Tab-separated table of C-alpha atoms and ligand atoms in Angstrom:
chain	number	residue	atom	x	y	z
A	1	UNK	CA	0.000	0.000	0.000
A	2	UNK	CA	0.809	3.471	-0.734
A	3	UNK	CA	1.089	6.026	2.812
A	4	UNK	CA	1.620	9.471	2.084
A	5	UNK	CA	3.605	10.991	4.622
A	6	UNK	CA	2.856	14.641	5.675
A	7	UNK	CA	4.545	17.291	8.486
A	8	UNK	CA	2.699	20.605	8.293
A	9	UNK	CA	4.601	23.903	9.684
A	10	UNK	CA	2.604	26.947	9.863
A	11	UNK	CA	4.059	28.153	6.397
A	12	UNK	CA	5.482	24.620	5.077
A	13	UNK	CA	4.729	21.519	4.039
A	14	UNK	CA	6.897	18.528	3.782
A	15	UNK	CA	5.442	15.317	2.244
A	16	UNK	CA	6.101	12.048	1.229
A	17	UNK	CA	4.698	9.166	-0.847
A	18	UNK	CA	5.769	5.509	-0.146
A	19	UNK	CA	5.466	2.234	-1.408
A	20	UNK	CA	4.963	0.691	2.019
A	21	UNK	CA	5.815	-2.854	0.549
A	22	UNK	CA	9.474	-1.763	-1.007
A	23	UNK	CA	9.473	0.677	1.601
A	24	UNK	CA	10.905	3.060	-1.423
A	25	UNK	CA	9.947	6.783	-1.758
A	26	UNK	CA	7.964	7.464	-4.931
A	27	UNK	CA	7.675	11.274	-4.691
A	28	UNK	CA	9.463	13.757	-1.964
A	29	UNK	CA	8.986	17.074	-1.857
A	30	UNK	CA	7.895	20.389	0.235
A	31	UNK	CA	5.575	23.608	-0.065
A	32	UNK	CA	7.171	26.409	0.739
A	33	UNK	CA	5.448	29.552	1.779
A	34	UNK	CA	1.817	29.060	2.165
A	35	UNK	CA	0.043	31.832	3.254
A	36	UNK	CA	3.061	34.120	1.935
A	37	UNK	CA	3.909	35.562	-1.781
A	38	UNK	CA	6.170	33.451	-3.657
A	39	UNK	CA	4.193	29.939	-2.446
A	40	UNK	CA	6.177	27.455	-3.874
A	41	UNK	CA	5.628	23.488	-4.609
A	42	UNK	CA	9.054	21.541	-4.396
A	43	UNK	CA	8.456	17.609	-5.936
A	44	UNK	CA	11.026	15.296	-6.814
A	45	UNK	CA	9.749	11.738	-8.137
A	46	UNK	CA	11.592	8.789	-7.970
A	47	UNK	CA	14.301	8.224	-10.180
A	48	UNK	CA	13.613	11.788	-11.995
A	49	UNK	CA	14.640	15.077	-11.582
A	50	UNK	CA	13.251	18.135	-9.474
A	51	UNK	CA	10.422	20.153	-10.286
A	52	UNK	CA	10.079	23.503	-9.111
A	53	UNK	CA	6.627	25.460	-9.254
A	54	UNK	CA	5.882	28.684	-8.134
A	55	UNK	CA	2.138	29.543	-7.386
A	56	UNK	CA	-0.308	30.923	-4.852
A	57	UNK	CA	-0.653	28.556	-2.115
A	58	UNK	CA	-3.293	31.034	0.087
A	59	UNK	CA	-3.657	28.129	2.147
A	60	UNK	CA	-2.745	24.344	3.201
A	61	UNK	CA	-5.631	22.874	1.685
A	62	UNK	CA	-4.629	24.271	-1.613
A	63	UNK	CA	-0.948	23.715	-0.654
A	64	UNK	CA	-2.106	19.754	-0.225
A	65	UNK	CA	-3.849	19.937	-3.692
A	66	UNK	CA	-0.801	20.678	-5.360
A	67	UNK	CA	0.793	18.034	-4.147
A	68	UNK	CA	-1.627	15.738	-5.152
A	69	UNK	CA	-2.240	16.630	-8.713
A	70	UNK	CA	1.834	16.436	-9.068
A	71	UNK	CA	1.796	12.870	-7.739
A	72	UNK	CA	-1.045	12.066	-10.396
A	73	UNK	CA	0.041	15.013	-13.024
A	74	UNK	CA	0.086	12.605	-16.784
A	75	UNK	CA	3.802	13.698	-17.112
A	76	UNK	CA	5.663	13.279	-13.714
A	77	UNK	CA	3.293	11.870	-11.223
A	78	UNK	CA	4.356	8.314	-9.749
A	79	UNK	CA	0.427	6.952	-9.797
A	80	UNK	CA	-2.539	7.351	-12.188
A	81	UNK	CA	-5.265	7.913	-9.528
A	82	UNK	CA	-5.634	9.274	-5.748
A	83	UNK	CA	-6.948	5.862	-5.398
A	84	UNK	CA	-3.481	4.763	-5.541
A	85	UNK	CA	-3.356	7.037	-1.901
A	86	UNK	CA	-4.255	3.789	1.013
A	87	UNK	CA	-3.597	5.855	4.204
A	88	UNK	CA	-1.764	9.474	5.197
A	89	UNK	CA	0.510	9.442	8.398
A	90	UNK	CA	0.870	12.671	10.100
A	91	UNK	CA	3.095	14.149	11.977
A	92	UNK	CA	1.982	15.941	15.464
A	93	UNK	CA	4.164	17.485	16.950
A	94	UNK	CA	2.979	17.588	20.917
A	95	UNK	CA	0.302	14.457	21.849
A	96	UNK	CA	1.031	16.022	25.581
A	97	UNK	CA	0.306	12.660	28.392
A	98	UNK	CA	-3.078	11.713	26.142
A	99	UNK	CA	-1.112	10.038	23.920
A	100	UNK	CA	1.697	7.505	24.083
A	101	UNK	CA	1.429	5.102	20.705
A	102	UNK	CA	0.576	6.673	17.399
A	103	UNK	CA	-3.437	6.382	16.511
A	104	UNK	CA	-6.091	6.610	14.041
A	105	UNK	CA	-7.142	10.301	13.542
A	106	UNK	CA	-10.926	10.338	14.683
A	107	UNK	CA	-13.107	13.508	15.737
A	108	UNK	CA	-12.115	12.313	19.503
A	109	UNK	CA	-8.406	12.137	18.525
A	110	UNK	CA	-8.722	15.865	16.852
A	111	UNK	CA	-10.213	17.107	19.724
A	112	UNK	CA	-7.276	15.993	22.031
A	113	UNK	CA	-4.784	17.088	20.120
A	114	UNK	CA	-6.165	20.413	19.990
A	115	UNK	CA	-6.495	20.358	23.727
A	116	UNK	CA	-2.546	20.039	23.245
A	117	UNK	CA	-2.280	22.930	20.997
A	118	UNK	CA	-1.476	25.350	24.391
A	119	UNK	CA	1.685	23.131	25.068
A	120	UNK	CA	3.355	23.413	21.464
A	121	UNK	CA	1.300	26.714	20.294
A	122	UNK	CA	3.603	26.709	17.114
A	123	UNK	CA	3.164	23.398	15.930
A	124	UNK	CA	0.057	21.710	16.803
A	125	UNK	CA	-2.438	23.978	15.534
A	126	UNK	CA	-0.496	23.730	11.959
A	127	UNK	CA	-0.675	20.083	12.057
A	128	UNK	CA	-4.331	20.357	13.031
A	129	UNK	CA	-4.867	22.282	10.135
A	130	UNK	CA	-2.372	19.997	7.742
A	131	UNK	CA	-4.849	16.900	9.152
A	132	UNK	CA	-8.087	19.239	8.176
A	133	UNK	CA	-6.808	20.118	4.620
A	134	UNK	CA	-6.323	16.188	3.853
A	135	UNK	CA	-9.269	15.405	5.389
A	136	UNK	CA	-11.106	17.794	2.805
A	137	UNK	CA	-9.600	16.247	0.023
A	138	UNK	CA	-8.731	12.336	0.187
A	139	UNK	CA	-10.966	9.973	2.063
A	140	UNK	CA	-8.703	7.428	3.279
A	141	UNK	CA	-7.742	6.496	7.052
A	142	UNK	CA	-5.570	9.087	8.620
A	143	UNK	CA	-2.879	8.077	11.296
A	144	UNK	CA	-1.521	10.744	13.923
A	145	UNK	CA	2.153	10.234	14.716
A	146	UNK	CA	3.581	11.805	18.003
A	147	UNK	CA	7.330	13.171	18.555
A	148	UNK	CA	6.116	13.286	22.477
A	149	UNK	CA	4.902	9.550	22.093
A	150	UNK	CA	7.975	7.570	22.774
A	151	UNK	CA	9.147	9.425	26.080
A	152	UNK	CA	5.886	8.790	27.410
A	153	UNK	CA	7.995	6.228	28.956
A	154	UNK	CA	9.838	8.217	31.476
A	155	UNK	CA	9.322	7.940	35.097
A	156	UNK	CA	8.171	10.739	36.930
A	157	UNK	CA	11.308	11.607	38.903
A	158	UNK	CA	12.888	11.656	35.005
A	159	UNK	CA	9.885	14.035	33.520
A	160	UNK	CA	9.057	16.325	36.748
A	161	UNK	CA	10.243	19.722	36.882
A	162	UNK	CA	11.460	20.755	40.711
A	163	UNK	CA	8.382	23.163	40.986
A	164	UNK	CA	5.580	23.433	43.037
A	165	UNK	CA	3.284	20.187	42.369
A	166	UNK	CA	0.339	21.759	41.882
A	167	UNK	CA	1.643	23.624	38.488
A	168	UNK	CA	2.099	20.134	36.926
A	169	UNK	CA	-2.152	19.130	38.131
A	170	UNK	CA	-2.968	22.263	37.044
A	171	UNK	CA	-0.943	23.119	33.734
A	172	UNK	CA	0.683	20.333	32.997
A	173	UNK	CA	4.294	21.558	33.430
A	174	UNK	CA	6.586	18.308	33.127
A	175	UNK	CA	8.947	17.068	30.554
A	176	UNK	CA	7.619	15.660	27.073
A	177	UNK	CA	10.315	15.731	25.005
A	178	UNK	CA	10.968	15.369	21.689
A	179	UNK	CA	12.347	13.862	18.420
A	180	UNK	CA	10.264	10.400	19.371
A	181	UNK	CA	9.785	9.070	16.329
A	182	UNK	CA	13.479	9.630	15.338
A	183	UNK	CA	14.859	8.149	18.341
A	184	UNK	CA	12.559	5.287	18.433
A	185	UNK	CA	13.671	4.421	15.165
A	186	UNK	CA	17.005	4.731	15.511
A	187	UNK	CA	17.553	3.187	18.842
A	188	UNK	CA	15.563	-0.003	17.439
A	189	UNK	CA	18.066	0.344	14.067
A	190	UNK	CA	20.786	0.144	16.189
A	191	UNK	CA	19.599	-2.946	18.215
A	192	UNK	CA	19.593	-5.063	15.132
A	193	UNK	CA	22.986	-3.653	13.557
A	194	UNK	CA	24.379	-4.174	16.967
A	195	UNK	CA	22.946	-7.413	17.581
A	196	UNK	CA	21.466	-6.174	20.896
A	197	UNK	CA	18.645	-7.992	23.167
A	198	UNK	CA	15.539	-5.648	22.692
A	199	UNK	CA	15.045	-6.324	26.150
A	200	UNK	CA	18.499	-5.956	27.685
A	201	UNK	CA	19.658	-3.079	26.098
A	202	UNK	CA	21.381	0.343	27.364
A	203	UNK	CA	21.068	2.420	24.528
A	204	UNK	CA	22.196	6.143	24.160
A	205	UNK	CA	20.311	8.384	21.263
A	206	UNK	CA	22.219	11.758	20.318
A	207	UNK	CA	20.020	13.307	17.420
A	208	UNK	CA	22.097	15.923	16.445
A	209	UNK	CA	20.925	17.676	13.816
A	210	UNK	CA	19.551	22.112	13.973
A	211	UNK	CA	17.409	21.092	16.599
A	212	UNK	CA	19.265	18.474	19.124
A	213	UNK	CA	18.447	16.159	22.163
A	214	UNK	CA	20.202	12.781	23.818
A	215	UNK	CA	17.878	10.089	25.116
A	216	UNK	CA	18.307	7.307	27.315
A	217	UNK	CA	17.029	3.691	25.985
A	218	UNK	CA	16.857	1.075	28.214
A	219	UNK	CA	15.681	-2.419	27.247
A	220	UNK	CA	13.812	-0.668	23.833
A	221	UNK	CA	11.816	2.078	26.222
A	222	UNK	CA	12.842	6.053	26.469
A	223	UNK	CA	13.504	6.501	30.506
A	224	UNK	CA	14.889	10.183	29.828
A	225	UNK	CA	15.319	12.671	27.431
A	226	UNK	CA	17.148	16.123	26.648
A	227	UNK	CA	14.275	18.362	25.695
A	228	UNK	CA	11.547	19.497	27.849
A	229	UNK	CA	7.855	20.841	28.162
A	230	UNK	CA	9.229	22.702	25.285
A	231	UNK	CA	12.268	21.550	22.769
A	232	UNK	CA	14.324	24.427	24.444
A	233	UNK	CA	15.868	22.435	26.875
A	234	UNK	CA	18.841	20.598	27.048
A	235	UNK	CA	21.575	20.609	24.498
A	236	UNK	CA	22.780	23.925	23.068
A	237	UNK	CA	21.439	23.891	19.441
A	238	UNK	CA	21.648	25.665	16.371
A	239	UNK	CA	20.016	28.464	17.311
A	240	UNK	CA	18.173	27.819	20.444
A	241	UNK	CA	20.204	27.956	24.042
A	242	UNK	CA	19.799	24.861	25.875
A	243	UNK	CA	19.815	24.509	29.783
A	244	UNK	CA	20.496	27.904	30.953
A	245	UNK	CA	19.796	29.363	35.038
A	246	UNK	CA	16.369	30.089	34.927
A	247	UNK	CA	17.071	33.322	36.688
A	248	UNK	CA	18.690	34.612	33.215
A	249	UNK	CA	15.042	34.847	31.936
A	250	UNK	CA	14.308	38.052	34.021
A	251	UNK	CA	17.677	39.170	33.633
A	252	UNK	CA	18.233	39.580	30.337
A	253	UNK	CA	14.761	41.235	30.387
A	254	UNK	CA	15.916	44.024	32.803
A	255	UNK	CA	19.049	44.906	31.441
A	256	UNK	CA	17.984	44.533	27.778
A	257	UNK	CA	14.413	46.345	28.320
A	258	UNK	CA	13.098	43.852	26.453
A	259	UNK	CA	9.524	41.373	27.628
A	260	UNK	CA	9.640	37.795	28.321
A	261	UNK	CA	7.644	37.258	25.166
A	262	UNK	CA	10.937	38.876	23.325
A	263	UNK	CA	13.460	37.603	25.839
A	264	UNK	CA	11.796	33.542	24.596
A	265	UNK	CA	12.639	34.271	21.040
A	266	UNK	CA	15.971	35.093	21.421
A	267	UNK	CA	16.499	31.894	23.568
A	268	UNK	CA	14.929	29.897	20.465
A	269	UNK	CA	16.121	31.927	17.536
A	270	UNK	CA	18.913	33.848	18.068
A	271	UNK	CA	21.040	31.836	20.867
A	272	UNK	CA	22.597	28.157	20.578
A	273	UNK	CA	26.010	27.988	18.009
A	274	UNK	CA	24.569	30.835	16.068
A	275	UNK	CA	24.115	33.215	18.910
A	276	UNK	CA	27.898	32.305	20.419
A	277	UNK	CA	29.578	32.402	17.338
A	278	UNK	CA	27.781	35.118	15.446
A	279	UNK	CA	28.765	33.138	12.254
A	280	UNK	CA	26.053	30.927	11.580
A	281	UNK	CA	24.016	28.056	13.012
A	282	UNK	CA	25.014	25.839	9.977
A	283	UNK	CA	27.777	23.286	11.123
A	284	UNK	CA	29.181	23.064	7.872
A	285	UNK	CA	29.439	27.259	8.311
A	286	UNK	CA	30.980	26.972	11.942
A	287	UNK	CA	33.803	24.435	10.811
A	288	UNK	CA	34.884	26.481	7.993
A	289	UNK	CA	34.991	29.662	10.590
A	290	UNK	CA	36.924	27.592	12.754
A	291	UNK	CA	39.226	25.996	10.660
A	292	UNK	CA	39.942	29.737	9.250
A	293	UNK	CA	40.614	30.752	13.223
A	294	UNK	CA	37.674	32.340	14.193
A	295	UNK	CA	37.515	31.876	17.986
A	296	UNK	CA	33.623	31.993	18.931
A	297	UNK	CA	33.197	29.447	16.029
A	298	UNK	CA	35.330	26.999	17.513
A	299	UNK	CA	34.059	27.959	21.081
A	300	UNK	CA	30.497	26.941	19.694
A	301	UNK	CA	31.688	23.771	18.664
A	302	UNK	CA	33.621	23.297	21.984
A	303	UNK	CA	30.180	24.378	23.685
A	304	UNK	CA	28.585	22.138	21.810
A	305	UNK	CA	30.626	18.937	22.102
A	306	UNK	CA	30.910	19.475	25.700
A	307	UNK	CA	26.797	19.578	26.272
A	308	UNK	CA	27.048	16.020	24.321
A	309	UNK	CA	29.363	15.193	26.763
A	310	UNK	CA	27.713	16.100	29.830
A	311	UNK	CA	23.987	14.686	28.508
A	312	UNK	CA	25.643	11.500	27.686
A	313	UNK	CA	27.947	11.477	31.108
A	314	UNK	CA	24.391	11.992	32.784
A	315	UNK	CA	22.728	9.429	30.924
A	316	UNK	CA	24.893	6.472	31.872
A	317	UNK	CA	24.025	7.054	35.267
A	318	UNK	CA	20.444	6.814	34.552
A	319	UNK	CA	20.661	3.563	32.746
A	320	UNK	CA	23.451	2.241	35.147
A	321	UNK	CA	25.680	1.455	32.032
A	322	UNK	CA	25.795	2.165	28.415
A	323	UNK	CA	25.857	-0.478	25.403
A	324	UNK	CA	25.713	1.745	22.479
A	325	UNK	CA	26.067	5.104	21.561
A	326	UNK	CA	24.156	6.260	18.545
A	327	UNK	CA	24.883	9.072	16.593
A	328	UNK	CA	22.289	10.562	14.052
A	329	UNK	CA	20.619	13.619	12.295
A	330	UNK	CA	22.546	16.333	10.265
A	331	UNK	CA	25.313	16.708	12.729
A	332	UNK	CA	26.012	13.167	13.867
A	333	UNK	CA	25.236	11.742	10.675
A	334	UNK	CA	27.804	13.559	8.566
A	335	UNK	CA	29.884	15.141	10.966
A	336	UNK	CA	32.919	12.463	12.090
A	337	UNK	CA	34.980	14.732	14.056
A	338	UNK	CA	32.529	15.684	16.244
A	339	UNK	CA	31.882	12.009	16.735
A	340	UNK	CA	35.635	11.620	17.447
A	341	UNK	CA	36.104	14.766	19.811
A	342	UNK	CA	32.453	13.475	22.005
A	343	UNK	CA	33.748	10.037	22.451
A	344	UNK	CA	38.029	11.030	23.203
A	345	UNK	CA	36.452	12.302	25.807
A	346	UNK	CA	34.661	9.432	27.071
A	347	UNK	CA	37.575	7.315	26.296
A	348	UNK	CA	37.760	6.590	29.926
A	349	UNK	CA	34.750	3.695	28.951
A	350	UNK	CA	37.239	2.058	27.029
A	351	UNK	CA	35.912	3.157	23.662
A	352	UNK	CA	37.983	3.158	20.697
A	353	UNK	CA	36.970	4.360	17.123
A	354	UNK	CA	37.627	3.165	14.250
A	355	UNK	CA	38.924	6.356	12.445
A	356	UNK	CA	38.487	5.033	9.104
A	357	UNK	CA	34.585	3.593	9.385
A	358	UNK	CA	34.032	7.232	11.374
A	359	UNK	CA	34.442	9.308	7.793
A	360	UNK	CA	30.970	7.280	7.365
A	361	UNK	CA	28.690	10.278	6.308
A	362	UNK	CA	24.752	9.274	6.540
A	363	UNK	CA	25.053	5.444	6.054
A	364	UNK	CA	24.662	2.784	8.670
A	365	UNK	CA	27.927	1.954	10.447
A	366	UNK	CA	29.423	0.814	13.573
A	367	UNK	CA	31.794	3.126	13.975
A	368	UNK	CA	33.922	1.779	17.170
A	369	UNK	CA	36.518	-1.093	16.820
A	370	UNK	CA	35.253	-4.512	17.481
A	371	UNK	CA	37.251	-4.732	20.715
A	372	UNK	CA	35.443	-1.594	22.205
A	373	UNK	CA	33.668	-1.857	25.296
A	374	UNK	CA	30.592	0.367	24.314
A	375	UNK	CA	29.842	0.619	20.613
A	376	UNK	CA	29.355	3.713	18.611
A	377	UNK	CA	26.688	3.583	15.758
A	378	UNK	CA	26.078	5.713	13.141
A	379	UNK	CA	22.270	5.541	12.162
A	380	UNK	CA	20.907	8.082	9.596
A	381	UNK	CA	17.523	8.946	11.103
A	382	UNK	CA	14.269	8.234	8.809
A	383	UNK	CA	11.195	9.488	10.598
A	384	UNK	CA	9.140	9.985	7.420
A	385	UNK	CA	9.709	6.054	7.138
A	386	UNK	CA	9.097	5.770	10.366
A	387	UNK	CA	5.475	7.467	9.900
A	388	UNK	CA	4.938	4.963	7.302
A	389	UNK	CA	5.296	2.185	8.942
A	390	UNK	CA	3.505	3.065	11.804
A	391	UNK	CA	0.414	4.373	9.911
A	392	UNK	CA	0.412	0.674	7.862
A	393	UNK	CA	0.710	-1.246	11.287
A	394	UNK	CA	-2.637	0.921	12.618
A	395	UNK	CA	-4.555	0.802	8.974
A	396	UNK	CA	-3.983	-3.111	8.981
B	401	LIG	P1	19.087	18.514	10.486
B	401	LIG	O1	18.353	19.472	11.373
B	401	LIG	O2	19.059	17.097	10.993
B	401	LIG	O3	18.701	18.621	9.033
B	401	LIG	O4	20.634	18.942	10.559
B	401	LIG	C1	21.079	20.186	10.086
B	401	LIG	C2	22.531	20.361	10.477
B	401	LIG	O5	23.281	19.262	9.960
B	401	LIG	C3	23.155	21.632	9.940
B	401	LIG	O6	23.831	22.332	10.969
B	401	LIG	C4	24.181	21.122	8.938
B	401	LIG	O7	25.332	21.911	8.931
B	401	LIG	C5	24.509	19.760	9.452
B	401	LIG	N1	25.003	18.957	8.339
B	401	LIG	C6	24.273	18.506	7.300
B	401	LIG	N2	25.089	17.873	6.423
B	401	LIG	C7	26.345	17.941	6.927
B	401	LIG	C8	27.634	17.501	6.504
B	401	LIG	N3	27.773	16.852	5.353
B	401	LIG	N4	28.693	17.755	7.312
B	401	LIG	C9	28.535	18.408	8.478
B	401	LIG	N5	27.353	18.861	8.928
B	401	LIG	C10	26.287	18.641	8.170
């Protein structure tokens, strides 16, 4: 069967089609701009090359219809009819503590996730309305997929802030976290290359990609994670700042004159490796800086690194051992010395890379040597596959 694969933004969308059989990707693409002048449909079918079409896109549902007449259009679609469309998995960003497991999308399920919408204000009401816009246009069973869903598994002393109790009864104020689908995958990826018992397993996940987090896997469940009620916690990031002293909030409010409203987006847009260098947030940007001898380039990297450290340092104490070490996303896909600097400094766990495997960019490898106490694994992360798979196993 065929599962179209959708993750609406407010102003994007990114979609998917897949053969869920071959497991291959028949069309990929994105809309760019919806709402905004200059809408613009990106679509790239299997095997061919990429088409580029600029056109109003006043909304998602029209956004949506693009993308389907391109996947039927006589000259580059990849099938003849939307009947050739068995089941759409969406992504959603925040399923808060209602939902642990992916499900079908019902009027109940729409209804909960938009009680949600107040934890991840951003995101949820633009999958809401991705979900809406499919709805009006292909009647086939719809699948919600969570990035909260797999750290539903944390205990409460790992997912409780140190706050009164009451905020957490009345608000909801605990840790969610994020990335779930990717380090669900991955961490089950890197059982099988590893050869690891599902259910005795110490697993570390470092998604490192624009936005970053570290989990901790143990026996194939999430017992802790990097990000938050929000994904601003945790590692320092491309652009957004990590753990920082609460007390900074106010602070940088007073002496900058500026409201906590303001004083929020510059923790998530203009802080993280872009903010301390002032070069970029792009890796790729920050290791040409630093290779040239800029100073706060390399110091974000350093930063950086050392927050991997730390998270991972933490981790093994929460899992009382590590097995693996996974490395994946942008960053720890493609980025080897990174990988190398992050685990000389754990060498004390009697690691040892394998510096040739480690150039792997964005291919499955086991990147340690076979005498090395923990391994290090390089899984590229594939949450649109992911999606897929999970929206089959609920359709079936
Ligand atoms: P993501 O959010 O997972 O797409 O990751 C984006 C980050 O991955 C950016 O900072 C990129 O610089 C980084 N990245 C992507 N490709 C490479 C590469 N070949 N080498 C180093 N970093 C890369």
């Amino acid at each position: 069967m065929n599962v179209l694969v959708i993750n609406c933004g407010s102003s994007s969308l990114k979609y998917q089609l897949i053969d869920s059989i071959t497991e291959n990707v028949l069309a990929v693409g994105l809309c760019e701009r919806i709402g905004i002048d200059g809408s613009t449909l990106k679509y790239t079918p299997q095997g061919g090359e990429k088409i580029q079409v600029v056109s109003p896109m006043p909304n998602h549902e029209v956004a949506i219809k693009m993308v389907l007449d391109a996947l039927v259009n006589e000259e580059y679609g990849v099938i003849k009819s939307l009947d050739e469309i068995n089941a759409v998995g969406h992504r959603v960003v925040h399923g808060g503590e209602k939902f642990a497991s992916s499900v079908v999308i019902t009027d109940e399920v729409m209804k909960a996730i938009e009680e949600c919408n107040e934890l991840a204000p951003l995101h949820n009401p633009a999958n809401l309305i991705g979900i809406n816009a499919c709805k009006a246009l292909i009647d086939v069973p719809m699948v919600a997929v969570f990035d909260t869903a797999f750290h539903q598994t944390m205990p409460a002393e790992a997912y409780m802030y140190g706050l009164p109790y009451e905020y957490y009864e009345k608000h909801k104020i605990r840790r969610y976290g994020f990335h779930g689908t990717s380090h669900s995958y991955v961490s089950k990826r890197a059982m099988d290359i590893a050869g690891l018992d599902p259910n005795n397993s110490k697993i570390i996940v470092c998604h490192l990609g624009n936005g970053a987090s570290v989990s901790a896997v143990l026996n194939g469940k999430s017992i802790d994670t990097s990000m938050g009620l929000t994904p601003l916690e945790g590692l320092i990031m491309g652009t957004r700042s990590g753990d920082l002293d609460p007390a900074i909030v106010d602070f940088i409010a007073n002496k900058e004159n500026i409201s906590v409203d303001e004083v929020n987006t510059v923790l998530n847009k203009k802080s993280g490796v872009a903010g301390i260098s002032g070069v970029s947030s792009d890796f790729r940007d920050l290791d040409n800086a630093a290779d040239e001898g800029h100073e706060r380039a390399q110091l974000a990297l350093d930063m950086f690194n050392y927050r991997v450290v730390k998270y991972i340092g933490a981790y093994i104490g929460a899992l009382g051992g590590v097995d693996a070490i996974v490395f994946t996303a942008g960053v720890g896909e493609n980025n080897g010395i990174m990988r190398k600097q992050v685990m000389s400094r754990l060498a004390f766990l009697d690691v040892t890379m394998d510096d040739e495997k480690n150039k792997v960019r964005g291919e499955e490898m086991i990147v340690s040597t076979p005498d090395s106490k923990v391994k290090v694994i390089v899984v590229p992360t594939n949450e649109e596959l992911a999606i897929a798979r999970e929206t089959v196993a609920l359709v079936k």
